[in-house]
Short mmCIF file of C-alpha atoms in Angstrom, two decimals:
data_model
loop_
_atom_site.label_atom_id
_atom_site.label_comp_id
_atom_site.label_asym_id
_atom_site.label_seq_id
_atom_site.Cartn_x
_atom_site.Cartn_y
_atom_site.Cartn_z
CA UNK A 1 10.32 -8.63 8.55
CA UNK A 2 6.90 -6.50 8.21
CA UNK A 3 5.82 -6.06 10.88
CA UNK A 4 2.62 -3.79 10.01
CA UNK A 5 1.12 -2.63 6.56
CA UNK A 6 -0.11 0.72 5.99
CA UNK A 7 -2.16 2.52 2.97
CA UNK A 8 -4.57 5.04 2.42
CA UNK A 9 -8.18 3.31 2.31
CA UNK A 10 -8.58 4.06 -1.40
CA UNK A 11 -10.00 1.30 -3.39
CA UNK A 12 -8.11 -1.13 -5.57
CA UNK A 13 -4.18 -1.25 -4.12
CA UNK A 14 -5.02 0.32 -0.72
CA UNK A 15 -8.09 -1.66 0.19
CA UNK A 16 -6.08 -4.97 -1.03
CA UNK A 17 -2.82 -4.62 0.81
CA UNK A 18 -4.97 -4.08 3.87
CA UNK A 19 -7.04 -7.33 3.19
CA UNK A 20 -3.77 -9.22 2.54
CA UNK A 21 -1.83 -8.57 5.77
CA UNK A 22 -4.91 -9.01 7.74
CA UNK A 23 -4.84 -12.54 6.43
CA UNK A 24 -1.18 -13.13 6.73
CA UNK A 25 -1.43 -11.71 10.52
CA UNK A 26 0.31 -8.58 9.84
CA UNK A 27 -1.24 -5.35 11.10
CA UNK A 28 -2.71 -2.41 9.30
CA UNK A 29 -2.87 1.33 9.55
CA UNK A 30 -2.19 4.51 7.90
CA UNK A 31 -3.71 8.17 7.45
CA UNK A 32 -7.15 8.41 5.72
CA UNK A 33 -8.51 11.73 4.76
CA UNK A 34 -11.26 13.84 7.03
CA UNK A 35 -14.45 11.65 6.71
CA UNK A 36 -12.30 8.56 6.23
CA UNK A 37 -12.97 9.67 2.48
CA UNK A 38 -13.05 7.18 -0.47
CA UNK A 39 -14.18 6.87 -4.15
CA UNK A 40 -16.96 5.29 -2.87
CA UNK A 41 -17.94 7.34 -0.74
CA UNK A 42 -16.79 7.42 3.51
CA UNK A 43 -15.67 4.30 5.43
CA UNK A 44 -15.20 5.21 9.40
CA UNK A 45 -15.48 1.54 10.14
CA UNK A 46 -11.75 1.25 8.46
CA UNK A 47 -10.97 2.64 11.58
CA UNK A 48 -11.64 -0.20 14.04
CA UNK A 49 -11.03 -2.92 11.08
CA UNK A 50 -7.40 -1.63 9.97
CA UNK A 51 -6.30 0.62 12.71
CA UNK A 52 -6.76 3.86 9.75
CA UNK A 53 -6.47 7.31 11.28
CA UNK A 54 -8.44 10.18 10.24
CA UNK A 55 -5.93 13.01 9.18
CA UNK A 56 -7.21 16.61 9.73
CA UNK A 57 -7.46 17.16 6.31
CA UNK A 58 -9.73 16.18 3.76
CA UNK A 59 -7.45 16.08 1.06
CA UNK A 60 -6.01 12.89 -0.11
CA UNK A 61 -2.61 15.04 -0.94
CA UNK A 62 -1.42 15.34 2.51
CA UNK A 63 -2.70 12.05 3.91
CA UNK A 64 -0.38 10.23 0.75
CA UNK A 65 2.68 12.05 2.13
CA UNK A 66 1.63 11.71 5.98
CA UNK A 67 1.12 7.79 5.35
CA UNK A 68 5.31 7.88 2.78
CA UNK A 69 6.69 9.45 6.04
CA UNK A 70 5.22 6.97 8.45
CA UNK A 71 6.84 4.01 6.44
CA UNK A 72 10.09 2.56 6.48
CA UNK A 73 9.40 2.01 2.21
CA UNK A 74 6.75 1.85 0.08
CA UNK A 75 5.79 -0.71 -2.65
CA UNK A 76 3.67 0.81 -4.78
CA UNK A 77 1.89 -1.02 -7.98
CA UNK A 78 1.13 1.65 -11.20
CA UNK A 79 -0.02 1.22 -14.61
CA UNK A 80 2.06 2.41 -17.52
CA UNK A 81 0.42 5.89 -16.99
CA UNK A 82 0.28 6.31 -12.76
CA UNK A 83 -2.88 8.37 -11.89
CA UNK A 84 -2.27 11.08 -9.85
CA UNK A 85 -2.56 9.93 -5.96
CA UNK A 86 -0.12 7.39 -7.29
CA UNK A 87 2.34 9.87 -8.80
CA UNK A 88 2.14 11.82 -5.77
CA UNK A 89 3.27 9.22 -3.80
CA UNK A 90 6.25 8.79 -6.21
CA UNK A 91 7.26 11.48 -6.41
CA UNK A 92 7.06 11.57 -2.50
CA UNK A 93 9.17 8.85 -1.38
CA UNK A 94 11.44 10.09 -4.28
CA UNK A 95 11.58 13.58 -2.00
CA UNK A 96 12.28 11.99 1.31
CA UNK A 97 14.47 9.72 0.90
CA UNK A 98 12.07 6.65 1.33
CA UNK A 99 12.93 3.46 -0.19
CA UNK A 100 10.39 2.45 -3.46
CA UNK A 101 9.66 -0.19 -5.30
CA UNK A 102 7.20 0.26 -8.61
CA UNK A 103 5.90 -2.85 -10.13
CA UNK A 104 3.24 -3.07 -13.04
CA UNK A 105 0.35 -4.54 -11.53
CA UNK A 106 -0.03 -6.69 -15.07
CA UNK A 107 3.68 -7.51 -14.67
CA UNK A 108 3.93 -9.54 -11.86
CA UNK A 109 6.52 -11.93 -12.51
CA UNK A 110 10.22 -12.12 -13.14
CA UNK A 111 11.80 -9.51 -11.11
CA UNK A 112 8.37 -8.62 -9.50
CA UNK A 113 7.48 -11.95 -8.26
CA UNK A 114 7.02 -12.14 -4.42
CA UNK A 115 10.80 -13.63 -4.00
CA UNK A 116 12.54 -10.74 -5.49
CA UNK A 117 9.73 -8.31 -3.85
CA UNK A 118 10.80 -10.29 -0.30
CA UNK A 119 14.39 -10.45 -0.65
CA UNK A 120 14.00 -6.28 -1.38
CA UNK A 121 12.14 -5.40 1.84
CA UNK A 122 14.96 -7.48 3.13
CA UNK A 123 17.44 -5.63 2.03
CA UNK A 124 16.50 -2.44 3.40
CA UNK A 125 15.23 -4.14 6.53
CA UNK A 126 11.70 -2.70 6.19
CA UNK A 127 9.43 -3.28 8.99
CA UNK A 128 6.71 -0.88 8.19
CA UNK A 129 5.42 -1.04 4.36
CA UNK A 130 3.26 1.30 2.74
CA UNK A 131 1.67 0.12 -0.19
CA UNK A 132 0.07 2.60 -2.63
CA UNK A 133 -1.60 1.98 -6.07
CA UNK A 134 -4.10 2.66 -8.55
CA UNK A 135 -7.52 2.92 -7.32
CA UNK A 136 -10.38 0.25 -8.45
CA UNK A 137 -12.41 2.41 -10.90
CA UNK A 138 -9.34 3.09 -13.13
CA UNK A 139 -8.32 -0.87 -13.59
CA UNK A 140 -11.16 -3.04 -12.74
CA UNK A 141 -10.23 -5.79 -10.69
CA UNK A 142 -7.36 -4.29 -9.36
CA UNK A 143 -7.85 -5.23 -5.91
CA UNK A 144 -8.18 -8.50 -6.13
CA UNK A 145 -4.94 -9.49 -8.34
CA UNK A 146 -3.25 -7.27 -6.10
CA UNK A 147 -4.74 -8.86 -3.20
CA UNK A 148 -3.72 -12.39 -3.84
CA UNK A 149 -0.15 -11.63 -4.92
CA UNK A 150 0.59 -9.62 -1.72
CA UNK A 151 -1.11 -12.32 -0.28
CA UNK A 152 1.78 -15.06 -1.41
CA UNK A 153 4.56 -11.56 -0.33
CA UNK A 154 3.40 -11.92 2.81
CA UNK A 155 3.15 -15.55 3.73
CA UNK A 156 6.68 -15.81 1.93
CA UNK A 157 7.99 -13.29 4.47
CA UNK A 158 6.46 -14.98 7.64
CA UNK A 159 7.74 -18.03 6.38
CA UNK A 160 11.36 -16.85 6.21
CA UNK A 161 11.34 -15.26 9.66
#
């Protein structure tokens, strides 16, 4: 059972899974960068709305691998050609030992649909889940596909327990 969902304030993925398990009741977190940095420019108020912390540094580099290490796994949704952040984070849980699941964000059926997605959090009884992704400006409309279908994830999974 997930029991709270963390990112790293980015927009697109980040923003979304935030959004999502706010409105499945789940609770939020995970390291920002100094300034509460984003692409579009600072959000402190992510603070007091998702429980984000401001890491001491400013780049997004070491607030990816604080937020892998303060996760139980991380689902993370990449394009055919993962941007950087998102290869970072990879690459990351690949390095610690972190369990990760990588699903196309337009390839969200099949083995990606939420059951599968559910039943593999299950698995490795996951409690905290970092999600990670592609940020807005490189796939427009990003956040809000990925919104919806972590959306259905998460009601699945508070349905089951």
């Amino acid at each position: 059972m997930i029991e709270r969902v963390i990112s790293g304030g980015q927009t697109g993925v980040d923003q979304a899974a935030w959004r999502a398990a706010r409105a499945a009741g789940i609770a939020t977190g995970g390291w920002m960068p100094r300034g509460f940095a984003t692409e579009t420019g600072p959000r402190p108020e992510f603070a007091a709305l998702y429980g984000a912390v401001e890491h001491a540094s400013a780049d997004y580099a070491e607030r990816t691998i604080a937020n892998v290490r303060s996760a139980d796994g991380t689902l993370v949704f990449a394009g055919d050609r993962p941007g950087p952040g998102t290869a970072l984070t990879i690459a990351a849980c690949h390095e610690a030992g972190v369990p990760i699941l990588v699903l196309h964000p337009d390839r969200l059926s099949g083995d990606a649909a939420p059951e599968h997605v559910a039943a593999w959090i299950a698995a490795h009884g996951l409690r905290t889940l970092n999600v990670a992704g592609e940020r807005e400006s490189t796939m427009p409309g990003l956040g809000a596909r990925i919104e919806a279908y972590l959306l259905r994830l998460f009601r699945l999974i508070n349905r089951g327990n």
